[in-house]
PDB file of C-alpha atoms in Angstrom:
ATOM      1  CA  GLN A  59      27.274   3.721 -43.072  1.00 43.00           C
ATOM      2  CA  ARG A  60      24.707   0.943 -42.925  1.00 49.00           C
ATOM      3  CA  ILE A  61      23.621   2.053 -39.427  1.00 49.00           C
ATOM      4  CA  GLY A  62      23.216   5.594 -40.672  1.00 51.00           C
ATOM      5  CA  GLU A  63      20.730   4.392 -43.278  1.00 53.00           C
ATOM      6  CA  LEU A  64      18.497   2.752 -40.648  1.00 55.00           C
ATOM      7  CA  SER A  65      16.161   4.500 -38.251  1.00 65.00           C
ATOM      8  CA  MET A  66      16.666   3.956 -34.516  1.00 62.00           C
ATOM      9  CA  PRO A  67      13.440   1.877 -34.090  1.00 70.00           C
ATOM     10  CA  CYS A  68      14.599  -0.368 -36.929  1.00 76.00           C
ATOM     11  CA  ILE A  69      18.017  -0.861 -35.311  1.00 74.00           C
ATOM     12  CA  VAL A  70      16.432  -1.773 -31.981  1.00 74.00           C
ATOM     13  CA  LYS A  71      14.052  -4.173 -33.712  1.00 77.00           C
ATOM     14  CA  ARG A  72      16.829  -5.926 -35.666  1.00 80.00           C
ATOM     15  CA  HIS A  73      19.172  -6.229 -32.684  1.00 78.00           C
ATOM     16  CA  PRO A  74      17.422  -9.167 -30.893  1.00 79.00           C
ATOM     17  CA  HIS A  75      17.066 -10.911 -34.263  1.00 79.00           C
ATOM     18  CA  ARG A  76      20.814 -10.671 -34.908  1.00 81.00           C
ATOM     19  CA  ILE A  77      21.575 -12.011 -31.408  1.00 79.00           C
ATOM     20  CA  THR A  78      19.174 -14.953 -31.833  1.00 81.00           C
ATOM     21  CA  ASN A  79      20.729 -15.890 -35.173  1.00 81.00           C
ATOM     22  CA  GLU A  80      24.259 -15.478 -33.775  1.00 79.00           C
ATOM     23  CA  GLU A  81      25.079 -12.767 -36.293  1.00 79.00           C
ATOM     24  CA  THR A  82      26.736 -10.866 -33.459  1.00 77.00           C
ATOM     25  CA  HIS A  83      28.222 -11.899 -30.128  1.00 73.00           C
ATOM     26  CA  THR A  84      28.420  -8.363 -28.761  1.00 74.00           C
ATOM     27  CA  HIS A  85      24.836  -7.805 -27.693  1.00 72.00           C
ATOM     28  CA  TYR A  86      25.229  -5.137 -24.953  1.00 73.00           C
ATOM     29  CA  LEU A  87      22.465  -6.755 -22.906  1.00 73.00           C
ATOM     30  CA  ASP A  88      24.601  -7.731 -19.939  1.00 77.00           C
ATOM     31  CA  PHE A  89      22.969  -7.124 -16.545  1.00 83.00           C
ATOM     32  CA  LYS A  90      25.535  -4.395 -15.816  1.00 87.00           C
ATOM     33  CA  ILE A  91      24.524  -2.494 -18.941  1.00 85.00           C
ATOM     34  CA  GLN A  92      20.835  -3.003 -18.152  1.00 86.00           C
ATOM     35  CA  ASN A  93      21.389  -1.593 -14.658  1.00 90.00           C
ATOM     36  CA  GLU A  94      23.316   1.322 -16.120  1.00 90.00           C
ATOM     37  CA  LEU A  95      20.473   2.099 -18.531  1.00 88.00           C
ATOM     38  CA  ILE A  96      17.956   1.941 -15.690  1.00 90.00           C
ATOM     39  CA  HIS A  97      20.177   4.232 -13.613  1.00 90.00           C
ATOM     40  CA  LEU A  98      20.456   6.737 -16.486  1.00 92.00           C
ATOM     41  CA  LEU A  99      16.689   6.738 -16.985  1.00 91.00           C
ATOM     42  CA  ALA A 100      16.118   7.190 -13.240  1.00 90.00           C
ATOM     43  CA  SER A 101      18.590  10.086 -13.138  1.00 91.00           C
ATOM     44  CA  ALA A 102      16.880  11.787 -16.079  1.00 92.00           C
ATOM     45  CA  ILE A 103      13.426  11.405 -14.485  1.00 92.00           C
ATOM     46  CA  ARG A 104      14.715  12.633 -11.123  1.00 91.00           C
ATOM     47  CA  TYR A 105      16.300  15.661 -12.800  1.00 92.00           C
ATOM     48  CA  GLU A 106      12.978  16.627 -14.391  1.00 92.00           C
ATOM     49  CA  ILE A 107      11.115  16.196 -11.086  1.00 92.00           C
ATOM     50  CA  VAL A 108      13.629  18.311  -9.171  1.00 92.00           C
ATOM     51  CA  LYS A 109      13.423  20.990 -11.864  1.00 93.00           C
ATOM     52  CA  LYS A 110       9.655  21.196 -11.343  1.00 93.00           C
ATOM     53  CA  ILE A 111      10.094  21.352  -7.564  1.00 93.00           C
ATOM     54  CA  LYS A 112      12.605  24.203  -7.870  1.00 92.00           C
ATOM     55  CA  SER A 113      10.242  26.027 -10.180  1.00 91.00           C
ATOM     56  CA  ALA A 114       7.521  25.757  -7.529  1.00 91.00           C
ATOM     57  CA  LYS A 115      10.105  26.727  -4.841  1.00 92.00           C
ATOM     58  CA  TYR A 116       8.048  25.537  -1.848  1.00 94.00           C
ATOM     59  CA  PHE A 117       7.302  21.877  -1.235  1.00 94.00           C
ATOM     60  CA  SER A 118       6.351  19.318   1.393  1.00 93.00           C
ATOM     61  CA  PHE A 119       7.328  15.697   1.807  1.00 90.00           C
ATOM     62  CA  ILE A 120       6.032  12.382   3.113  1.00 88.00           C
ATOM     63  CA  LEU A 121       8.357   9.825   4.716  1.00 88.00           C
ATOM     64  CA  ASP A 122       7.806   6.214   5.703  1.00 86.00           C
ATOM     65  CA  CYS A 123      10.163   3.443   6.818  1.00 84.00           C
ATOM     66  CA  THR A 124      10.004  -0.300   6.292  1.00 82.00           C
ATOM     67  CA  PRO A 125      12.540  -3.151   6.153  1.00 82.00           C
ATOM     68  CA  ASP A 126      13.156  -4.802   2.770  1.00 80.00           C
ATOM     69  CA  ALA A 127      13.575  -8.533   2.083  1.00 80.00           C
ATOM     70  CA  SER A 128      17.153  -8.426   3.406  1.00 82.00           C
ATOM     71  CA  TYR A 129      15.958  -6.693   6.624  1.00 80.00           C
ATOM     72  CA  GLN A 130      17.655  -3.440   5.626  1.00 86.00           C
ATOM     73  CA  GLU A 131      15.592  -0.525   6.929  1.00 87.00           C
ATOM     74  CA  GLN A 132      14.627   1.766   4.052  1.00 89.00           C
ATOM     75  CA  MET A 133      12.901   5.124   4.051  1.00 90.00           C
ATOM     76  CA  SER A 134      10.729   6.149   1.124  1.00 90.00           C
ATOM     77  CA  ILE A 135      10.559   9.842   0.266  1.00 92.00           C
ATOM     78  CA  ILE A 136       7.704  11.458  -1.643  1.00 91.00           C
ATOM     79  CA  ILE A 137       7.715  15.179  -2.401  1.00 93.00           C
ATOM     80  CA  ARG A 138       4.502  17.136  -2.914  1.00 91.00           C
ATOM     81  CA  TYR A 139       4.576  20.387  -4.888  1.00 93.00           C
ATOM     82  CA  VAL A 140       2.639  22.613  -7.277  1.00 92.00           C
ATOM     83  CA  ASP A 141       3.412  21.677 -10.883  1.00 90.00           C
ATOM     84  CA  SER A 142       3.183  24.768 -13.079  1.00 85.00           C
ATOM     85  CA  SER A 143       5.162  23.338 -16.016  1.00 81.00           C
ATOM     86  CA  SER A 144       2.036  23.306 -18.206  1.00 80.00           C
ATOM     87  CA  SER A 145      -1.059  25.438 -18.634  1.00 80.00           C
ATOM     88  CA  HIS A 146      -2.901  23.096 -16.264  1.00 85.00           C
ATOM     89  CA  VAL A 147      -1.499  23.903 -12.818  1.00 87.00           C
ATOM     90  CA  CYS A 148      -1.955  21.014 -10.409  1.00 87.00           C
ATOM     91  CA  ILE A 149      -0.603  19.440  -7.236  1.00 86.00           C
ATOM     92  CA  GLU A 150       1.839  16.595  -7.849  1.00 88.00           C
ATOM     93  CA  GLU A 151       3.291  13.900  -5.617  1.00 88.00           C
ATOM     94  CA  SER A 152       6.574  12.437  -6.874  1.00 91.00           C
ATOM     95  CA  PHE A 153       8.320   9.384  -5.469  1.00 92.00           C
ATOM     96  CA  LEU A 154      12.072  10.012  -5.405  1.00 90.00           C
ATOM     97  CA  GLY A 155      13.350   6.692  -4.101  1.00 89.00           C
ATOM     98  CA  PHE A 156      14.292   4.582  -1.098  1.00 90.00           C
ATOM     99  CA  LEU A 157      16.999   5.702   1.318  1.00 89.00           C
ATOM    100  CA  ASP A 158      19.012   3.211   3.371  1.00 90.00           C
ATOM    101  CA  VAL A 159      18.643   3.840   7.095  1.00 89.00           C
ATOM    102  CA  ASN A 160      20.969   2.401   9.747  1.00 90.00           C
ATOM    103  CA  ASP A 161      19.922   4.640  12.638  1.00 88.00           C
ATOM    104  CA  THR A 162      16.139   4.691  13.147  1.00 86.00           C
ATOM    105  CA  THR A 163      16.154   7.306  15.903  1.00 90.00           C
ATOM    106  CA  GLY A 164      14.666  10.721  15.201  1.00 89.00           C
ATOM    107  CA  GLN A 165      18.153  12.182  14.812  1.00 91.00           C
ATOM    108  CA  GLY A 166      19.293   9.411  12.466  1.00 90.00           C
ATOM    109  CA  LEU A 167      16.233   9.696  10.232  1.00 91.00           C
ATOM    110  CA  PHE A 168      16.503  13.476  10.121  1.00 92.00           C
ATOM    111  CA  GLU A 169      20.149  13.297   9.059  1.00 92.00           C
ATOM    112  CA  VAL A 170      19.265  10.912   6.204  1.00 92.00           C
ATOM    113  CA  LEU A 171      16.522  13.309   5.079  1.00 91.00           C
ATOM    114  CA  GLU A 172      18.794  16.346   5.378  1.00 92.00           C
ATOM    115  CA  ASN A 173      21.556  14.683   3.334  1.00 93.00           C
ATOM    116  CA  GLU A 174      19.102  13.622   0.626  1.00 92.00           C
ATOM    117  CA  LEU A 175      17.734  17.162   0.260  1.00 93.00           C
ATOM    118  CA  LYS A 176      21.308  18.415  -0.147  1.00 93.00           C
ATOM    119  CA  LEU A 177      21.991  15.807  -2.843  1.00 92.00           C
ATOM    120  CA  LEU A 178      18.815  16.901  -4.638  1.00 92.00           C
ATOM    121  CA  ASP A 179      19.953  20.527  -4.291  1.00 92.00           C
ATOM    122  CA  LEU A 180      16.719  21.420  -2.488  1.00 93.00           C
ATOM    123  CA  ASP A 181      16.760  23.987   0.299  1.00 93.00           C
ATOM    124  CA  ILE A 182      15.377  22.723   3.603  1.00 93.00           C
ATOM    125  CA  VAL A 183      14.097  26.224   4.450  1.00 93.00           C
ATOM    126  CA  ASP A 184      11.659  25.928   1.508  1.00 94.00           C
ATOM    127  CA  VAL A 185       9.855  23.021   3.160  1.00 93.00           C
ATOM    128  CA  ARG A 186       6.291  23.981   4.047  1.00 93.00           C
ATOM    129  CA  GLY A 187       4.871  20.632   5.117  1.00 91.00           C
ATOM    130  CA  GLN A 188       5.903  17.271   6.557  1.00 91.00           C
ATOM    131  CA  GLY A 189       3.844  14.140   7.059  1.00 87.00           C
ATOM    132  CA  TYR A 190       4.556  10.772   8.689  1.00 84.00           C
ATOM    133  CA  ASP A 191       2.860   7.889  10.427  1.00 79.00           C
ATOM    134  CA  ASN A 192       2.325   7.806  14.189  1.00 76.00           C
ATOM    135  CA  GLY A 193       5.735   6.382  15.142  1.00 78.00           C
ATOM    136  CA  SER A 194       7.390   8.273  18.000  1.00 80.00           C
ATOM    137  CA  ASN A 195      10.680   8.530  16.087  1.00 84.00           C
ATOM    138  CA  MET A 196       8.795  10.369  13.351  1.00 84.00           C
ATOM    139  CA  LYS A 197       6.135  12.468  15.064  1.00 83.00           C
ATOM    140  CA  GLY A 198       7.768  12.885  18.516  1.00 82.00           C
ATOM    141  CA  ASN A 199       7.351  16.398  19.910  1.00 83.00           C
ATOM    142  CA  GLN A 200      10.789  16.370  21.538  1.00 85.00           C
ATOM    143  CA  GLN A 201      13.113  13.999  19.649  1.00 86.00           C
ATOM    144  CA  GLY A 202      11.155  13.055  16.522  1.00 87.00           C
ATOM    145  CA  VAL A 203      11.924  14.048  12.933  1.00 89.00           C
ATOM    146  CA  GLN A 204       9.131  16.620  12.937  1.00 89.00           C
ATOM    147  CA  ARG A 205      10.595  18.467  15.939  1.00 91.00           C
ATOM    148  CA  ARG A 206      14.150  18.418  14.548  1.00 91.00           C
ATOM    149  CA  LEU A 207      12.930  19.837  11.259  1.00 92.00           C
ATOM    150  CA  LEU A 208      10.833  22.491  13.009  1.00 93.00           C
ATOM    151  CA  ASN A 209      13.949  23.543  14.922  1.00 92.00           C
ATOM    152  CA  VAL A 210      15.617  24.256  11.578  1.00 92.00           C
ATOM    153  CA  ASN A 211      12.539  25.495   9.722  1.00 93.00           C
ATOM    154  CA  PRO A 212       9.561  26.610  11.885  1.00 93.00           C
ATOM    155  CA  ARG A 213       7.386  26.927   8.766  1.00 93.00           C
ATOM    156  CA  ALA A 214       7.465  23.192   7.995  1.00 91.00           C
ATOM    157  CA  PHE A 215       3.920  22.445   9.196  1.00 91.00           C
ATOM    158  CA  TYR A 216       3.571  18.894  10.512  1.00 87.00           C
ATOM    159  CA  SER A 217       0.506  16.785   9.773  1.00 82.00           C
ATOM    160  CA  ALA A 218       0.066  13.190  10.936  1.00 79.00           C
ATOM    161  CA  CYS A 219      -1.080  10.680   8.323  1.00 77.00           C
ATOM    162  CA  GLY A 220      -4.865  10.768   8.665  1.00 76.00           C
ATOM    163  CA  CYS A 221      -5.289   7.366   7.010  1.00 76.00           C
ATOM    164  CA  HIS A 222      -2.796   5.770   9.409  1.00 77.00           C
ATOM    165  CA  SER A 223      -4.517   7.363  12.402  1.00 80.00           C
ATOM    166  CA  LEU A 224      -7.869   6.048  11.193  1.00 81.00           C
ATOM    167  CA  ASN A 225      -6.348   2.590  10.774  1.00 79.00           C
ATOM    168  CA  LEU A 226      -4.941   2.616  14.322  1.00 79.00           C
ATOM    169  CA  THR A 227      -8.306   3.741  15.712  1.00 80.00           C
ATOM    170  CA  LEU A 228     -10.095   0.871  13.992  1.00 79.00           C
ATOM    171  CA  CYS A 229      -7.389  -1.565  15.124  1.00 79.00           C
ATOM    172  CA  ASP A 230      -7.657  -0.476  18.771  1.00 79.00           C
ATOM    173  CA  MET A 231     -11.439  -0.582  18.566  1.00 78.00           C
ATOM    174  CA  ALA A 232     -11.441  -4.184  17.315  1.00 77.00           C
ATOM    175  CA  LYS A 233      -8.821  -5.327  19.836  1.00 79.00           C
ATOM    176  CA  THR A 234     -11.133  -4.440  22.709  1.00 83.00           C
ATOM    177  CA  CYS A 235     -13.648  -7.024  21.500  1.00 83.00           C
ATOM    178  CA  GLY A 236     -12.779 -10.700  21.843  1.00 86.00           C
ATOM    179  CA  LYS A 237     -15.517 -11.720  19.414  1.00 87.00           C
ATOM    180  CA  ALA A 238     -14.011  -9.451  16.753  1.00 86.00           C
ATOM    181  CA  LYS A 239     -10.653 -11.213  17.078  1.00 86.00           C
ATOM    182  CA  ASP A 240     -12.384 -14.596  16.893  1.00 89.00           C
ATOM    183  CA  PHE A 241     -14.333 -13.488  13.821  1.00 89.00           C
ATOM    184  CA  PHE A 242     -11.283 -12.479  11.799  1.00 88.00           C
ATOM    185  CA  GLY A 243      -9.566 -15.672  12.916  1.00 90.00           C
ATOM    186  CA  ILE A 244     -12.395 -17.592  11.243  1.00 91.00           C
ATOM    187  CA  ILE A 245     -12.105 -15.489   8.066  1.00 90.00           C
ATOM    188  CA  GLN A 246      -8.374 -16.276   7.915  1.00 91.00           C
ATOM    189  CA  ARG A 247      -9.006 -20.001   8.504  1.00 92.00           C
ATOM    190  CA  ILE A 248     -11.431 -20.104   5.573  1.00 91.00           C
ATOM    191  CA  TYR A 249      -8.852 -18.508   3.283  1.00 91.00           C
ATOM    192  CA  THR A 250      -6.055 -20.796   4.518  1.00 91.00           C
ATOM    193  CA  THR A 251      -8.141 -23.936   3.985  1.00 91.00           C
ATOM    194  CA  PHE A 252      -8.439 -23.229   0.258  1.00 92.00           C
ATOM    195  CA  ALA A 253      -5.023 -21.624  -0.234  1.00 90.00           C
ATOM    196  CA  ASN A 254      -3.108 -24.630   1.125  1.00 86.00           C
ATOM    197  CA  SER A 255      -3.183 -26.417  -2.235  1.00 88.00           C
ATOM    198  CA  THR A 256      -4.079 -25.806  -5.884  1.00 90.00           C
ATOM    199  CA  LYS A 257      -6.575 -28.682  -5.746  1.00 91.00           C
ATOM    200  CA  LYS A 258      -8.599 -27.099  -2.933  1.00 91.00           C
ATOM    201  CA  TRP A 259      -8.356 -23.673  -4.604  1.00 92.00           C
ATOM    202  CA  GLN A 260      -9.799 -25.199  -7.782  1.00 92.00           C
ATOM    203  CA  ILE A 261     -12.705 -26.624  -5.781  1.00 92.00           C
ATOM    204  CA  LEU A 262     -13.343 -23.110  -4.510  1.00 91.00           C
ATOM    205  CA  LYS A 263     -13.218 -21.618  -8.025  1.00 91.00           C
ATOM    206  CA  ASN A 264     -15.647 -24.271  -9.290  1.00 92.00           C
ATOM    207  CA  ASN A 265     -18.208 -23.139  -6.728  1.00 91.00           C
ATOM    208  CA  ILE A 266     -17.944 -19.357  -6.942  1.00 88.00           C
ATOM    209  CA  THR A 267     -18.357 -16.970  -9.849  1.00 84.00           C
ATOM    210  CA  GLY A 268     -17.265 -13.711  -8.269  1.00 80.00           C
ATOM    211  CA  LEU A 269     -14.677 -12.643  -5.719  1.00 85.00           C
ATOM    212  CA  THR A 270     -12.197 -15.056  -4.153  1.00 86.00           C
ATOM    213  CA  PRO A 271     -11.361 -14.925  -0.418  1.00 86.00           C
ATOM    214  CA  LYS A 272      -8.362 -12.822   0.591  1.00 87.00           C
ATOM    215  CA  SER A 273      -5.864 -13.227   3.395  1.00 86.00           C
ATOM    216  CA  VAL A 274      -6.574 -10.993   6.389  1.00 83.00           C
ATOM    217  CA  SER A 275      -4.154  -8.049   6.540  1.00 77.00           C
ATOM    218  CA  ALA A 276      -2.281  -7.792   9.837  1.00 69.00           C
ATOM    219  CA  THR A 277      -1.779  -4.014   9.651  1.00 68.00           C
ATOM    220  CA  ARG A 278      -4.224  -2.355   7.257  1.00 72.00           C
ATOM    221  CA  TRP A 279      -7.554  -3.033   8.938  1.00 70.00           C
ATOM    222  CA  GLU A 280      -9.663  -1.103   6.472  1.00 68.00           C
ATOM    223  CA  SER A 281      -8.419  -3.392   3.678  1.00 73.00           C
ATOM    224  CA  ARG A 282     -10.039  -6.342   5.473  1.00 83.00           C
ATOM    225  CA  VAL A 283     -13.228  -5.377   3.698  1.00 87.00           C
ATOM    226  CA  ASP A 284     -11.896  -7.394   0.732  1.00 86.00           C
ATOM    227  CA  SER A 285     -11.469 -10.454   2.978  1.00 87.00           C
ATOM    228  CA  VAL A 286     -15.028 -10.179   4.298  1.00 90.00           C
ATOM    229  CA  LYS A 287     -16.682  -9.137   1.039  1.00 90.00           C
ATOM    230  CA  ALA A 288     -16.067 -12.425  -0.781  1.00 89.00           C
ATOM    231  CA  ILE A 289     -17.703 -14.382   2.049  1.00 90.00           C
ATOM    232  CA  ARG A 290     -20.468 -11.822   2.613  1.00 90.00           C
ATOM    233  CA  LEU A 291     -21.668 -12.078  -0.990  1.00 90.00           C
ATOM    234  CA  GLN A 292     -21.030 -15.805  -1.530  1.00 90.00           C
ATOM    235  CA  SER A 293     -21.430 -17.465   1.861  1.00 89.00           C
ATOM    236  CA  GLU A 294     -23.565 -20.363   0.563  1.00 91.00           C
ATOM    237  CA  ASP A 295     -21.172 -21.072  -2.323  1.00 91.00           C
ATOM    238  CA  ILE A 296     -18.130 -21.000  -0.052  1.00 92.00           C
ATOM    239  CA  ARG A 297     -19.885 -23.228   2.478  1.00 91.00           C
ATOM    240  CA  GLU A 298     -20.583 -25.747  -0.292  1.00 92.00           C
ATOM    241  CA  ALA A 299     -16.924 -25.606  -1.378  1.00 92.00           C
ATOM    242  CA  LEU A 300     -15.830 -26.306   2.200  1.00 92.00           C
ATOM    243  CA  LEU A 301     -18.113 -29.339   2.366  1.00 92.00           C
ATOM    244  CA  GLN A 302     -16.626 -30.660  -0.887  1.00 92.00           C
ATOM    245  CA  VAL A 303     -13.124 -30.233   0.526  1.00 91.00           C
ATOM    246  CA  SER A 304     -14.144 -32.154   3.660  1.00 92.00           C
ATOM    247  CA  GLU A 305     -15.482 -35.014   1.526  1.00 91.00           C
ATOM    248  CA  THR A 306     -12.604 -35.269  -0.952  1.00 89.00           C
ATOM    249  CA  ASP A 307      -9.461 -34.386   1.006  1.00 85.00           C
ATOM    250  CA  ASN A 308      -7.443 -37.359   2.248  1.00 85.00           C
ATOM    251  CA  ASP A 309      -5.881 -35.445   5.116  1.00 86.00           C
ATOM    252  CA  THR A 310      -8.101 -35.988   8.155  1.00 89.00           C
ATOM    253  CA  LYS A 311      -7.069 -32.727   9.807  1.00 89.00           C
ATOM    254  CA  THR A 312      -7.908 -30.650   6.730  1.00 87.00           C
ATOM    255  CA  SER A 313     -11.127 -32.553   6.175  1.00 90.00           C
ATOM    256  CA  SER A 314     -12.218 -32.018   9.777  1.00 92.00           C
ATOM    257  CA  GLU A 315     -11.280 -28.307   9.642  1.00 91.00           C
ATOM    258  CA  ALA A 316     -13.254 -27.726   6.432  1.00 91.00           C
ATOM    259  CA  LYS A 317     -16.320 -29.537   7.810  1.00 92.00           C
ATOM    260  CA  SER A 318     -16.170 -27.567  11.055  1.00 91.00           C
ATOM    261  CA  LEU A 319     -15.937 -24.244   9.185  1.00 91.00           C
ATOM    262  CA  ALA A 320     -18.892 -25.163   6.967  1.00 90.00           C
ATOM    263  CA  ASN A 321     -21.236 -26.507   9.656  1.00 89.00           C
ATOM    264  CA  ASN A 322     -20.195 -24.735  12.838  1.00 87.00           C
ATOM    265  CA  GLU A 323     -18.799 -21.351  11.783  1.00 87.00           C
ATOM    266  CA  LEU A 324     -20.610 -20.503   8.522  1.00 87.00           C
ATOM    267  CA  GLY A 325     -23.625 -22.409   9.821  1.00 82.00           C
ATOM    268  CA  GLU A 326     -24.001 -20.294  12.961  1.00 84.00           C
ATOM    269  CA  HIS A 327     -26.393 -17.365  13.106  1.00 87.00           C
ATOM    270  CA  GLU A 328     -23.903 -15.285  15.143  1.00 88.00           C
ATOM    271  CA  ILE A 329     -21.153 -15.581  12.513  1.00 88.00           C
ATOM    272  CA  ILE A 330     -23.532 -14.779   9.669  1.00 89.00           C
ATOM    273  CA  VAL A 331     -24.679 -11.624  11.496  1.00 89.00           C
ATOM    274  CA  ALA A 332     -21.040 -10.715  12.209  1.00 90.00           C
ATOM    275  CA  ILE A 333     -20.187 -11.037   8.513  1.00 91.00           C
ATOM    276  CA  VAL A 334     -22.969  -8.586   7.629  1.00 90.00           C
ATOM    277  CA  ILE A 335     -22.006  -6.114  10.363  1.00 89.00           C
ATOM    278  CA  TRP A 336     -18.261  -6.140   9.695  1.00 89.00           C
ATOM    279  CA  TYR A 337     -18.746  -5.786   5.949  1.00 91.00           C
ATOM    280  CA  GLU A 338     -20.878  -2.668   6.396  1.00 90.00           C
ATOM    281  CA  VAL A 339     -18.468  -1.191   8.969  1.00 88.00           C
ATOM    282  CA  LEU A 340     -15.314  -1.901   6.942  1.00 89.00           C
ATOM    283  CA  TYR A 341     -16.958  -0.688   3.734  1.00 90.00           C
ATOM    284  CA  ALA A 342     -17.748   2.691   5.323  1.00 89.00           C
ATOM    285  CA  VAL A 343     -14.237   2.966   6.792  1.00 88.00           C
ATOM    286  CA  ASN A 344     -12.598   1.989   3.502  1.00 87.00           C
ATOM    287  CA  LEU A 345     -14.439   4.735   1.607  1.00 88.00           C
ATOM    288  CA  VAL A 346     -13.103   7.378   3.995  1.00 87.00           C
ATOM    289  CA  SER A 347      -9.634   5.831   3.922  1.00 86.00           C
ATOM    290  CA  LYS A 348      -9.505   6.110   0.128  1.00 85.00           C
ATOM    291  CA  HIS A 349     -10.519   9.780   0.317  1.00 84.00           C
ATOM    292  CA  LEU A 350      -7.778  10.478   2.856  1.00 82.00           C
ATOM    293  CA  GLN A 351      -5.177   8.875   0.572  1.00 79.00           C
ATOM    294  CA  ALA A 352      -6.164  10.842  -2.540  1.00 79.00           C
ATOM    295  CA  LYS A 353      -3.412  13.190  -3.704  1.00 71.00           C
ATOM    296  CA  ASP A 354      -5.966  15.962  -4.368  1.00 77.00           C
ATOM    297  CA  MET A 355      -7.518  15.578  -0.909  1.00 78.00           C
ATOM    298  CA  LEU A 356      -8.521  18.829   0.784  1.00 82.00           C
ATOM    299  CA  ILE A 357      -8.367  19.242   4.559  1.00 81.00           C
ATOM    300  CA  ASP A 358     -11.937  20.501   4.872  1.00 87.00           C
ATOM    301  CA  VAL A 359     -13.245  17.582   2.818  1.00 87.00           C
ATOM    302  CA  ALA A 360     -11.183  15.157   4.929  1.00 84.00           C
ATOM    303  CA  ILE A 361     -12.648  16.552   8.147  1.00 87.00           C
ATOM    304  CA  GLU A 362     -16.144  16.283   6.687  1.00 91.00           C
ATOM    305  CA  LYS A 363     -15.549  12.645   5.685  1.00 89.00           C
ATOM    306  CA  VAL A 364     -14.241  11.686   9.137  1.00 88.00           C
ATOM    307  CA  GLN A 365     -17.169  13.428  10.830  1.00 92.00           C
ATOM    308  CA  GLY A 366     -19.498  11.573   8.492  1.00 92.00           C
ATOM    309  CA  LEU A 367     -17.885   8.285   9.531  1.00 90.00           C
ATOM    310  CA  LEU A 368     -18.435   9.146  13.200  1.00 90.00           C
ATOM    311  CA  SER A 369     -22.086   9.865  12.445  1.00 92.00           C
ATOM    312  CA  PHE A 370     -22.331   6.523  10.644  1.00 91.00           C
ATOM    313  CA  PHE A 371     -21.020   4.663  13.706  1.00 89.00           C
ATOM    314  CA  LYS A 372     -23.418   6.490  16.025  1.00 90.00           C
ATOM    315  CA  GLY A 373     -26.360   5.826  13.755  1.00 91.00           C
ATOM    316  CA  TYR A 374     -25.400   2.201  13.161  1.00 88.00           C
ATOM    317  CA  ARG A 375     -25.122   1.594  16.901  1.00 86.00           C
ATOM    318  CA  ASP A 376     -28.653   2.924  17.430  1.00 86.00           C
ATOM    319  CA  THR A 377     -30.526   1.737  14.331  1.00 83.00           C
ATOM    320  CA  GLY A 378     -28.191  -0.578  12.409  1.00 75.00           C
ATOM    321  CA  PHE A 379     -29.824  -3.748  13.717  1.00 69.00           C
ATOM    322  CA  LEU A 380     -33.433  -2.695  13.186  1.00 64.00           C
TER     323      LEU A 380
END
């Protein structure tokens, strides 16, 4: 009767108070119950998403695989569809979860996808688009997921991930230049020097007022603009921080490394010019990359952006140093 007199928000608010004051020992906050609540919420959200997809009838999907912390290969699935549930009709992309994968061949990945669509009660013949990265098990014309799906549904148009293709192009371009590899090695060494201890990081923060250096990404080359930007805009401040580290650090190796970076690397004309060049190049690439990743991206706009990037490279090669 007492519960009936209270509103639900009031009950929820009083519950932690009663547990803290040991007024009740049955708190229903065990990790099993928390997981069950999360599972129920996930099921309800998934049900609403699937209902929208069925209402749209036709859909496309995006797949990507990566190992988790326990080295279990997992495949993420995102479904793209037209949401007409409200007066404002729009294109939606909905993440539906991670799928455990034990067989990473094209056949194995396709079977995991096929089983998941059956569990979601979605018809594979209603698929109108599929998109993956450039892995052969995904995009392979003979044994990849795209070919196996096209064998079942010829209307499932395949499109490679434009952002991933752009990233691979930039990666291959940089790998052909030894000086580019040396340059990003220096950028990483600067970050590592400060990130090795909280004391050195504090010295860095005392000398800069804006962006902090970032670790160089091993895979997403366009994101390296963040690593270069902090040094491009604050090179003098970072150089001063390195000199302070060299003077105050008791470790001779760290002190010598910081002094070398300040005087030899950041003190050289070639490195300073490289910082300017790479920042402008990565900034232009990053802008296009963001456009390609937008969920409302249009194919004609994407083509225009990529062509514009090609024109930028041609123009920069001819007049960028004038």
